[in-house]
Amino acid sequence: MLSAPAGPVDVAVVGAGPIGLAVAWRCAARGMRVVVHDPAPGSGASAVAAGMLSPVAEAYFGERELTGLLVESAARWPAFAAELTEASGTDLGYRTEGTLVVGLTGDDLAEAGRLWAYQQELGLPVTPLRPTELRGREPALAPGVRGGALAATDHQVDPRLLVPALRTAARRAGAVLVPAAVRRLSDVDATVTVVAAGCGTAPLTGLPVRPVKGQILRLRAPGGVAPGFRHVIRGYADGESVYLVPRADGEVVLGATVEERTDTTVTAGAVLRLLRAGVDLLPELAEYDLVEAVAGLRPGTPDNAPILGPLPDRPDVLAATGHHRHGIVLTPVTADLIADLVTTGVPDPLLAPFGAERFASTGSGHHRAEEETWT
Ligand SMILES: Cc1cc2nc3c(=O)[nH]c(=O)nc-3n(C[C@H](O)[C@H](O)[C@H](O)COP(=O)(O)OP(=O)(O)OC[C@H]3O[C@@H](n4cnc5c(N)ncnc54)[C@H](O)[C@@H]3O)c2cc1C
């Protein structure tokens, strides 16, 4: 991506995380003139994210509409990954071995089982396994693990490969990067502006997007070999909920805390809890190198679902934000639906539950946010 063209463009995207870059790629590939603004592309939540594509294991009580969108986006992932790999010429670390959900103790298993029962009720593919079947699939699991289930369609991608690939694909499609922050939406000269600024969204729009801190670790199998397990493992260990994501190059991502905090410091207590739960489930992790301990800020919303579509009184400004724990899995569907909306002006019915207007009483409106910036 080079320098910005003079004069108004068709689409300005604010934020070059996975969401903004995917929207930019889709729009540029349709022949639109696209500019992406970001002082530090890929430096938001995606820089630390695990990359689980988990519509099934992340289907929680009371989030039916979000679950529907997650399922829809996960179904688009295989084609999206193939197309992006082709367009960027790079590997995304997209893997399809599936996910095991396990419980260490009887109580942990009961907790996990409550959720599978709900997920099965929704018709989602989750299959309970006996301990012998679990260990048949992953012999490295601790002998004490009481049981688990297979979510065969919950996959993974490496966000640290995904974002550069999106950047390359967007550039090749003709999108231009401006390496600077947008301070006010009125500074942007475009027919349509897409705000995909993650935790930077609220000051620009007044939308209720807040940072939700996540501490996360990266370990590495010794000797440069692949980890001793292939599935993504999500587990409950003595009441602690963790996940382990194995990469082909030997990396294991172990996460993550969910904290209502805005700092990105790493605490000893969080590292201790993550490591203890991880090693309880997979004892061999104790021999791995600990290579990184970081924290990122998820762009959360009051109902945990993203905000997709026009600002209430600004049809020319589209929000594509608030993806919270699910921005990686939701990248394909968000990019498709927002690019369609930009092109046709007609919202896909899938967008209906995710409009900004559902927060009309809480988000006091982007105009007020802009006015505050001016005074
Ligand atoms: C610990 C952790 C684990 C996670 N694991 C997963 C997972 O396994 N699966 C999953 O689907 N999701 C996961 N997520 C969530 C996922 O990372 C986010 O939902 C996703 O990154 C959101 O993408 P985004 O592009 O909207 O925002 P971000 O990735 O946060 O990017 C926002 C971009 O906007 C830019 N920006 C901000 N303000 C401005 C401005 N004023 N002007 C210009 N640019 C601006 C920033 O520089 C940044 O580059 C995880 C997150 C965390 C923290």
GROMACS .gro file of C-alpha atoms and ligand atoms in nm:
model
  428
    1MET     CA    1   0.000   0.000   0.000
    2LEU     CA    2   0.148   0.335  -0.104
    3SER     CA    3   0.048   0.699  -0.058
    4ALA     CA    4  -0.313   0.825  -0.055
    5PRO     CA    5  -0.471   0.945  -0.378
    6ALA     CA    6  -0.577   1.311  -0.390
    7GLY     CA    7  -0.948   1.390  -0.347
    8PRO     CA    8  -1.230   1.179  -0.208
    9VAL     CA    9  -1.203   0.803  -0.238
   10ASP     CA   10  -1.488   0.553  -0.255
   11VAL     CA   11  -1.409   0.388   0.079
   12ALA     CA   12  -1.196   0.497   0.374
   13VAL     CA   13  -1.129   0.227   0.630
   14VAL     CA   14  -1.019   0.337   0.978
   15GLY     CA   15  -0.809   0.059   1.131
   16ALA     CA   16  -0.584  -0.203   0.972
   17GLY     CA   17  -0.656  -0.500   1.195
   18PRO     CA   18  -0.802  -0.817   1.045
   19ILE     CA   19  -1.147  -0.660   1.014
   20GLY     CA   20  -1.040  -0.336   0.844
   21LEU     CA   21  -0.793  -0.508   0.613
   22ALA     CA   22  -1.043  -0.775   0.507
   23VAL     CA   23  -1.307  -0.510   0.435
   24ALA     CA   24  -1.046  -0.312   0.238
   25TRP     CA   25  -0.944  -0.621   0.039
   26ARG     CA   26  -1.302  -0.713  -0.048
   27CYS     CA   27  -1.391  -0.356  -0.148
   28ALA     CA   28  -1.073  -0.300  -0.352
   29ALA     CA   29  -1.120  -0.635  -0.527
   30ARG     CA   30  -1.460  -0.504  -0.645
   31GLY     CA   31  -1.291  -0.211  -0.812
   32MET     CA   32  -1.349   0.056  -0.548
   33ARG     CA   33  -1.084   0.316  -0.460
   34VAL     CA   34  -0.992   0.229  -0.100
   35VAL     CA   35  -0.771   0.400   0.158
   36VAL     CA   36  -0.687   0.240   0.494
   37HIS     CA   37  -0.579   0.464   0.783
   38ASP     CA   38  -0.370   0.316   1.067
   39PRO     CA   39  -0.050   0.436   1.236
   40ALA     CA   40   0.038   0.080   1.341
   41PRO     CA   41  -0.131  -0.185   1.124
   42GLY     CA   42  -0.193  -0.517   1.297
   43SER     CA   43  -0.097  -0.380   1.639
   44GLY     CA   44  -0.439  -0.424   1.802
   45ALA     CA   45  -0.595  -0.734   1.957
   46SER     CA   46  -0.499  -0.950   1.659
   47ALA     CA   47  -0.129  -0.914   1.749
   48VAL     CA   48  -0.181  -1.142   2.049
   49ALA     CA   49  -0.495  -1.342   1.950
   50ALA     CA   50  -0.490  -1.721   1.954
   51GLY     CA   51  -0.679  -1.760   1.627
   52MET     CA   52  -0.934  -2.021   1.730
   53LEU     CA   53  -1.225  -2.047   1.487
   54SER     CA   54  -1.468  -2.183   1.744
   55PRO     CA   55  -1.836  -2.126   1.672
   56VAL     CA   56  -1.933  -2.447   1.852
   57ALA     CA   57  -1.717  -2.442   2.166
   58GLU     CA   58  -1.789  -2.068   2.202
   59ALA     CA   59  -2.168  -2.102   2.177
   60TYR     CA   60  -2.272  -1.967   2.517
   61PHE     CA   61  -2.609  -1.939   2.688
   62GLY     CA   62  -2.798  -1.626   2.590
   63GLU     CA   63  -2.591  -1.551   2.277
   64ARG     CA   64  -2.803  -1.724   2.012
   65GLU     CA   65  -2.774  -1.452   1.746
   66LEU     CA   66  -2.400  -1.421   1.791
   67THR     CA   67  -2.368  -1.800   1.766
   68GLY     CA   68  -2.556  -1.789   1.435
   69LEU     CA   69  -2.310  -1.534   1.298
   70LEU     CA   70  -2.011  -1.734   1.424
   71VAL     CA   71  -2.143  -2.048   1.252
   72GLU     CA   72  -2.203  -1.854   0.930
   73SER     CA   73  -1.852  -1.706   0.933
   74ALA     CA   74  -1.683  -2.035   1.020
   75ALA     CA   75  -1.860  -2.193   0.721
   76ARG     CA   76  -1.701  -1.925   0.501
   77TRP     CA   77  -1.349  -1.986   0.640
   78PRO     CA   78  -1.235  -2.270   0.408
   79ALA     CA   79  -1.308  -2.070   0.090
   80PHE     CA   80  -1.182  -1.748   0.249
   81ALA     CA   81  -0.854  -1.914   0.351
   82ALA     CA   82  -0.805  -2.063   0.005
   83GLU     CA   83  -0.877  -1.732  -0.167
   84LEU     CA   84  -0.654  -1.532   0.067
   85THR     CA   85  -0.368  -1.780   0.037
   86GLU     CA   86  -0.393  -1.744  -0.341
   87ALA     CA   87  -0.426  -1.364  -0.334
   88SER     CA   88  -0.137  -1.308  -0.090
   89GLY     CA   89   0.089  -1.595  -0.187
   90THR     CA   90   0.147  -1.673   0.184
   91ASP     CA   91   0.053  -1.945   0.431
   92LEU     CA   92  -0.206  -1.857   0.699
   93GLY     CA   93  -0.143  -2.145   0.937
   94TYR     CA   94  -0.505  -2.254   0.878
   95ARG     CA   95  -0.557  -2.598   1.038
   96THR     CA   96  -0.861  -2.822   1.047
   97GLU     CA   97  -0.787  -3.095   1.305
   98GLY     CA   98  -1.078  -2.978   1.520
   99THR     CA   99  -1.109  -2.900   1.889
  100LEU     CA  100  -1.128  -3.116   2.201
  101VAL     CA  101  -1.309  -2.977   2.504
  102VAL     CA  102  -1.195  -3.155   2.819
  103GLY     CA  103  -1.263  -3.153   3.193
  104LEU     CA  104  -0.992  -3.237   3.447
  105THR     CA  105  -1.209  -3.313   3.749
  106GLY     CA  106  -1.565  -3.436   3.788
  107ASP     CA  107  -1.680  -3.079   3.855
  108ASP     CA  108  -1.492  -2.951   3.550
  109LEU     CA  109  -1.655  -3.218   3.337
  110ALA     CA  110  -1.999  -3.133   3.473
  111GLU     CA  111  -1.940  -2.765   3.387
  112ALA     CA  112  -1.823  -2.851   3.034
  113GLY     CA  113  -2.111  -3.098   2.991
  114ARG     CA  114  -2.372  -2.835   3.075
  115LEU     CA  115  -2.245  -2.632   2.781
  116TRP     CA  116  -2.233  -2.931   2.537
  117ALA     CA  117  -2.592  -3.013   2.623
  118TYR     CA  118  -2.688  -2.657   2.524
  119GLN     CA  119  -2.472  -2.668   2.210
  120GLN     CA  120  -2.630  -3.000   2.108
  121GLU     CA  121  -2.974  -2.851   2.170
  122LEU     CA  122  -2.883  -2.584   1.912
  123GLY     CA  123  -2.795  -2.863   1.667
  124LEU     CA  124  -2.422  -2.787   1.675
  125PRO     CA  125  -2.174  -3.070   1.607
  126VAL     CA  126  -2.028  -3.161   1.947
  127THR     CA  127  -1.966  -3.528   2.027
  128PRO     CA  128  -1.896  -3.646   2.385
  129LEU     CA  129  -1.602  -3.890   2.408
  130ARG     CA  130  -1.507  -4.147   2.668
  131PRO     CA  131  -1.166  -4.097   2.837
  132THR     CA  132  -1.018  -4.382   2.629
  133GLU     CA  133  -1.146  -4.223   2.309
  134LEU     CA  134  -1.003  -3.887   2.420
  135ARG     CA  135  -0.661  -4.035   2.486
  136GLY     CA  136  -0.678  -4.226   2.160
  137ARG     CA  137  -0.702  -3.889   1.988
  138GLU     CA  138  -0.451  -3.709   2.212
  139PRO     CA  139  -0.223  -3.942   2.409
  140ALA     CA  140  -0.044  -3.642   2.562
  141LEU     CA  141  -0.350  -3.550   2.774
  142ALA     CA  142  -0.301  -3.599   3.148
  143PRO     CA  143  -0.411  -3.946   3.262
  144GLY     CA  144  -0.644  -3.786   3.518
  145VAL     CA  145  -0.856  -3.598   3.260
  146ARG     CA  146  -1.210  -3.720   3.330
  147GLY     CA  147  -1.367  -3.680   2.989
  148GLY     CA  148  -1.438  -3.450   2.701
  149ALA     CA  149  -1.599  -3.390   2.366
  150LEU     CA  150  -1.497  -3.329   2.007
  151ALA     CA  151  -1.601  -3.013   1.822
  152ALA     CA  152  -1.480  -3.141   1.486
  153THR     CA  153  -1.561  -2.824   1.292
  154ASP     CA  154  -1.385  -2.578   1.528
  155HIS     CA  155  -1.055  -2.499   1.357
  156GLN     CA  156  -0.768  -2.248   1.388
  157VAL     CA  157  -0.560  -1.996   1.195
  158ASP     CA  158  -0.247  -1.801   1.298
  159PRO     CA  159  -0.342  -1.431   1.332
  160ARG     CA  160   0.025  -1.333   1.300
  161LEU     CA  161   0.020  -1.483   0.951
  162LEU     CA  162  -0.338  -1.382   0.870
  163VAL     CA  163  -0.293  -1.007   0.915
  164PRO     CA  164   0.018  -0.971   0.693
  165ALA     CA  165  -0.158  -1.187   0.432
  166LEU     CA  166  -0.461  -0.957   0.437
  167ARG     CA  167  -0.233  -0.656   0.409
  168THR     CA  168  -0.063  -0.803   0.102
  169ALA     CA  169  -0.395  -0.903  -0.057
  170ALA     CA  170  -0.544  -0.557   0.006
  171ARG     CA  171  -0.237  -0.388  -0.143
  172ARG     CA  172  -0.238  -0.615  -0.447
  173ALA     CA  173  -0.607  -0.536  -0.500
  174GLY     CA  174  -0.519  -0.164  -0.506
  175ALA     CA  175  -0.591  -0.044  -0.149
  176VAL     CA  176  -0.365   0.232  -0.019
  177LEU     CA  177  -0.238   0.259   0.340
  178VAL     CA  178  -0.205   0.595   0.515
  179PRO     CA  179   0.014   0.533   0.821
  180ALA     CA  180  -0.157   0.783   1.051
  181ALA     CA  181  -0.437   0.778   1.306
  182VAL     CA  182  -0.776   0.930   1.229
  183ARG     CA  183  -0.858   1.176   1.508
  184ARG     CA  184  -1.201   1.288   1.383
  185LEU     CA  185  -1.426   1.126   1.125
  186SER     CA  186  -1.474   1.468   0.968
  187ASP     CA  187  -1.106   1.457   0.865
  188VAL     CA  188  -1.176   1.163   0.633
  189ASP     CA  189  -1.257   1.241   0.269
  190ALA     CA  190  -1.454   0.946   0.133
  191THR     CA  191  -1.797   0.852   0.001
  192VAL     CA  192  -1.824   0.580   0.266
  193THR     CA  193  -1.616   0.549   0.586
  194VAL     CA  194  -1.583   0.212   0.758
  195VAL     CA  195  -1.478   0.235   1.123
  196ALA     CA  196  -1.286  -0.084   1.208
  197ALA     CA  197  -1.066   0.066   1.479
  198GLY     CA  198  -1.116  -0.200   1.748
  199CYS     CA  199  -1.063  -0.038   2.089
  200GLY     CA  200  -1.005   0.296   1.912
  201THR     CA  201  -1.371   0.304   1.801
  202ALA     CA  202  -1.540   0.475   2.097
  203PRO     CA  203  -1.369   0.816   2.076
  204LEU     CA  204  -1.445   0.836   1.703
  205THR     CA  205  -1.807   0.724   1.715
  206GLY     CA  206  -1.940   0.727   2.071
  207LEU     CA  207  -2.028   0.357   2.028
  208PRO     CA  208  -2.000   0.151   2.349
  209VAL     CA  209  -1.685  -0.045   2.259
  210ARG     CA  210  -1.464  -0.102   2.564
  211PRO     CA  211  -1.129  -0.276   2.611
  212VAL     CA  212  -1.140  -0.622   2.770
  213LYS     CA  213  -0.792  -0.733   2.874
  214GLY     CA  214  -0.658  -1.076   2.786
  215GLN     CA  215  -0.324  -1.214   2.909
  216ILE     CA  216  -0.187  -1.495   2.697
  217LEU     CA  217   0.132  -1.705   2.677
  218ARG     CA  218   0.334  -1.856   2.397
  219LEU     CA  219   0.539  -2.169   2.457
  220ARG     CA  220   0.758  -2.366   2.222
  221ALA     CA  221   0.822  -2.738   2.201
  222PRO     CA  222   1.191  -2.814   2.267
  223GLY     CA  223   1.414  -2.921   1.979
  224GLY     CA  224   1.223  -2.737   1.706
  225VAL     CA  225   0.965  -3.014   1.666
  226ALA     CA  226   0.585  -2.984   1.641
  227PRO     CA  227   0.394  -2.992   1.974
  228GLY     CA  228   0.294  -3.336   2.100
  229PHE     CA  229  -0.076  -3.275   2.026
  230ARG     CA  230  -0.269  -3.176   1.712
  231HIS     CA  231  -0.614  -3.061   1.819
  232VAL     CA  232  -0.694  -2.726   1.974
  233ILE     CA  233  -0.762  -2.818   2.337
  234ARG     CA  234  -1.004  -2.617   2.545
  235GLY     CA  235  -1.016  -2.729   2.901
  236TYR     CA  236  -1.152  -2.675   3.247
  237ALA     CA  237  -0.892  -2.752   3.513
  238ASP     CA  238  -0.999  -2.709   3.875
  239GLY     CA  239  -1.242  -2.436   3.773
  240GLU     CA  240  -0.989  -2.255   3.553
  241SER     CA  241  -1.083  -2.228   3.186
  242VAL     CA  242  -0.791  -2.236   2.938
  243TYR     CA  243  -0.713  -2.321   2.579
  244LEU     CA  244  -0.406  -2.463   2.407
  245VAL     CA  245  -0.349  -2.401   2.038
  246PRO     CA  246  -0.071  -2.603   1.870
  247ARG     CA  247   0.104  -2.464   1.562
  248ALA     CA  248   0.299  -2.664   1.307
  249ASP     CA  249   0.623  -2.475   1.386
  250GLY     CA  250   0.628  -2.592   1.749
  251GLU     CA  251   0.448  -2.295   1.906
  252VAL     CA  252   0.169  -2.349   2.159
  253VAL     CA  253  -0.058  -2.060   2.250
  254LEU     CA  254  -0.193  -2.084   2.605
  255GLY     CA  255  -0.467  -1.843   2.699
  256ALA     CA  256  -0.629  -1.640   2.819
  257THR     CA  257  -0.759  -1.420   3.098
  258VAL     CA  258  -1.071  -1.207   3.053
  259GLU     CA  259  -1.043  -0.892   3.263
  260GLU     CA  260  -1.233  -0.564   3.280
  261ARG     CA  261  -0.910  -0.365   3.267
  262THR     CA  262  -0.756  -0.123   3.019
  263ASP     CA  263  -0.383  -0.183   3.087
  264THR     CA  264  -0.162  -0.438   2.911
  265THR     CA  265   0.066  -0.539   3.195
  266VAL     CA  266   0.134  -0.907   3.256
  267THR     CA  267   0.084  -1.027   3.612
  268ALA     CA  268   0.260  -1.313   3.789
  269GLY     CA  269  -0.071  -1.445   3.917
  270ALA     CA  270  -0.223  -1.473   3.569
  271VAL     CA  271   0.087  -1.646   3.429
  272LEU     CA  272   0.082  -1.886   3.725
  273ARG     CA  273  -0.287  -1.975   3.677
  274LEU     CA  274  -0.254  -2.023   3.301
  275LEU     CA  275   0.057  -2.240   3.333
  276ARG     CA  276  -0.084  -2.447   3.617
  277ALA     CA  277  -0.407  -2.520   3.428
  278GLY     CA  278  -0.218  -2.587   3.103
  279VAL     CA  279   0.028  -2.828   3.266
  280ASP     CA  280  -0.251  -3.001   3.460
  281LEU     CA  281  -0.416  -3.084   3.127
  282LEU     CA  282  -0.099  -3.151   2.924
  283PRO     CA  283   0.193  -3.238   3.155
  284GLU     CA  284   0.454  -3.223   2.877
  285LEU     CA  285   0.407  -2.845   2.861
  286ALA     CA  286   0.628  -2.819   3.170
  287GLU     CA  287   0.923  -2.907   2.946
  288TYR     CA  288   0.842  -2.644   2.682
  289ASP     CA  289   1.019  -2.307   2.653
  290LEU     CA  290   0.813  -2.012   2.774
  291VAL     CA  291   0.879  -1.760   2.497
  292GLU     CA  292   0.621  -1.486   2.544
  293ALA     CA  293   0.379  -1.346   2.800
  294VAL     CA  294   0.167  -1.057   2.670
  295ALA     CA  295  -0.168  -0.891   2.711
  296GLY     CA  296  -0.404  -0.747   2.451
  297LEU     CA  297  -0.731  -0.556   2.457
  298ARG     CA  298  -1.038  -0.711   2.298
  299PRO     CA  299  -1.294  -0.465   2.161
  300GLY     CA  300  -1.592  -0.565   2.375
  301THR     CA  301  -1.956  -0.454   2.355
  302PRO     CA  302  -2.236  -0.470   2.615
  303ASP     CA  303  -2.384  -0.788   2.459
  304ASN     CA  304  -2.053  -0.942   2.339
  305ALA     CA  305  -2.166  -0.921   1.975
  306PRO     CA  306  -2.012  -0.699   1.705
  307ILE     CA  307  -2.155  -0.373   1.577
  308LEU     CA  308  -2.204  -0.393   1.201
  309GLY     CA  309  -2.371  -0.129   0.986
  310PRO     CA  310  -2.440   0.244   0.964
  311LEU     CA  311  -2.421   0.479   1.259
  312PRO     CA  312  -2.779   0.576   1.352
  313ASP     CA  313  -2.775   0.920   1.185
  314ARG     CA  314  -2.479   0.882   0.949
  315PRO     CA  315  -2.562   0.640   0.664
  316ASP     CA  316  -2.219   0.715   0.512
  317VAL     CA  317  -2.032   0.584   0.819
  318LEU     CA  318  -2.039   0.207   0.871
  319ALA     CA  319  -1.925   0.040   1.192
  320ALA     CA  320  -1.739  -0.291   1.164
  321THR     CA  321  -1.622  -0.324   1.519
  322GLY     CA  322  -1.678  -0.467   1.867
  323HIS     CA  323  -1.579  -0.821   1.770
  324HIS     CA  324  -1.461  -0.891   2.125
  325ARG     CA  325  -1.341  -1.255   2.154
  326HIS     CA  326  -1.440  -1.345   1.798
  327GLY     CA  327  -1.277  -1.106   1.553
  328ILE     CA  328  -1.067  -1.370   1.382
  329VAL     CA  329  -1.348  -1.617   1.325
  330LEU     CA  330  -1.581  -1.332   1.222
  331THR     CA  331  -1.341  -1.181   0.967
  332PRO     CA  332  -1.486  -1.347   0.652
  333VAL     CA  333  -1.853  -1.277   0.720
  334THR     CA  334  -1.784  -0.921   0.836
  335ALA     CA  335  -1.582  -0.841   0.525
  336ASP     CA  336  -1.844  -0.991   0.292
  337LEU     CA  337  -2.144  -0.823   0.457
  338ILE     CA  338  -1.979  -0.480   0.485
  339ALA     CA  339  -1.845  -0.492   0.127
  340ASP     CA  340  -2.195  -0.590   0.006
  341LEU     CA  341  -2.347  -0.302   0.202
  342VAL     CA  342  -2.095  -0.055   0.059
  343THR     CA  343  -2.162  -0.182  -0.293
  344THR     CA  344  -2.542  -0.211  -0.289
  345GLY     CA  345  -2.651   0.012  -0.002
  346VAL     CA  346  -2.885  -0.270   0.097
  347PRO     CA  347  -2.816  -0.447   0.428
  348ASP     CA  348  -2.805  -0.827   0.419
  349PRO     CA  349  -3.067  -0.972   0.660
  350LEU     CA  350  -2.779  -1.132   0.852
  351LEU     CA  351  -2.684  -0.782   0.970
  352ALA     CA  352  -3.019  -0.711   1.135
  353PRO     CA  353  -2.935  -0.816   1.496
  354PHE     CA  354  -2.601  -0.634   1.494
  355GLY     CA  355  -2.692  -0.274   1.414
  356ALA     CA  356  -2.552   0.019   1.612
  357GLU     CA  357  -2.906   0.135   1.691
  358ARG     CA  358  -2.945  -0.141   1.951
  359PHE     CA  359  -2.723   0.071   2.175
  360ALA     CA  360  -2.896   0.400   2.099
  361SER     CA  361  -2.961   0.468   2.468
  362THR     CA  362  -2.610   0.368   2.588
  363GLY     CA  363  -2.394   0.501   2.305
  364SER     CA  364  -2.489   0.864   2.319
  365GLY     CA  365  -2.405   0.917   1.954
  366HIS     CA  366  -2.097   0.986   1.752
  367HIS     CA  367  -2.178   1.354   1.707
  368ARG     CA  368  -2.137   1.417   2.075
  369ALA     CA  369  -1.800   1.235   2.067
  370GLU     CA  370  -1.688   1.454   1.779
  371GLU     CA  371  -1.813   1.769   1.944
  372GLU     CA  372  -1.618   1.680   2.257
  373THR     CA  373  -1.304   1.650   2.046
  374TRP     CA  374  -1.360   2.000   1.905
  375THR     CA  375  -1.408   2.178   2.235
  376LIG     C1  376  -0.582  -1.263   2.431
  376LIG     C2  377  -0.672  -1.260   2.311
  376LIG     C3  378  -0.705  -1.379   2.248
  376LIG     C4  379  -0.793  -1.378   2.137
  376LIG     N1  380  -0.821  -1.496   2.076
  376LIG     C5  381  -0.909  -1.498   1.971
  376LIG     C6  382  -0.940  -1.619   1.906
  376LIG     O1  383  -0.886  -1.726   1.940
  376LIG     N2  384  -1.031  -1.617   1.804
  376LIG     C7  385  -1.092  -1.502   1.764
  376LIG     O2  386  -1.175  -1.505   1.673
  376LIG     N3  387  -1.061  -1.382   1.824
  376LIG     C8  388  -0.974  -1.379   1.927
  376LIG     N4  389  -0.943  -1.262   1.989
  376LIG     C9  390  -1.018  -1.142   1.951
  376LIG    C10  391  -0.960  -1.076   1.826
  376LIG     O3  392  -0.821  -1.056   1.840
  376LIG    C11  393  -1.031  -0.943   1.801
  376LIG     O4  394  -1.170  -0.960   1.804
  376LIG    C12  395  -0.989  -0.888   1.664
  376LIG     O5  396  -0.849  -0.864   1.662
  376LIG    C13  397  -1.065  -0.762   1.631
  376LIG     O6  398  -1.016  -0.716   1.506
  376LIG     P1  399  -1.022  -0.562   1.466
  376LIG     O7  400  -0.958  -0.551   1.333
  376LIG     O8  401  -1.162  -0.514   1.482
  376LIG     O9  402  -0.941  -0.488   1.582
  376LIG     P2  403  -0.786  -0.492   1.619
  376LIG    O10  404  -0.724  -0.623   1.586
  376LIG    O11  405  -0.779  -0.450   1.763
  376LIG    O12  406  -0.721  -0.380   1.526
  376LIG    C14  407  -0.764  -0.246   1.537
  376LIG    C15  408  -0.669  -0.158   1.455
  376LIG    O13  409  -0.725  -0.027   1.454
  376LIG    C16  410  -0.617   0.066   1.466
  376LIG     N5  411  -0.671   0.193   1.518
  376LIG    C17  412  -0.725   0.217   1.640
  376LIG     N6  413  -0.764   0.345   1.649
  376LIG    C18  414  -0.736   0.404   1.529
  376LIG    C19  415  -0.753   0.536   1.477
  376LIG     N7  416  -0.808   0.634   1.551
  376LIG     N8  417  -0.710   0.562   1.351
  376LIG    C20  418  -0.655   0.463   1.275
  376LIG     N9  419  -0.637   0.337   1.320
  376LIG    C21  420  -0.677   0.308   1.445
  376LIG    C22  421  -0.517  -0.002   1.558
  376LIG    O14  422  -0.385   0.051   1.539
  376LIG    C23  423  -0.528  -0.148   1.513
  376LIG    O15  424  -0.432  -0.178   1.412
  376LIG    C24  425  -0.851  -1.257   2.094
  376LIG    C25  426  -0.814  -1.137   2.155
  376LIG    C26  427  -0.725  -1.138   2.263
  376LIG    C27  428  -0.686  -1.008   2.327
   0.00000   0.00000   0.00000
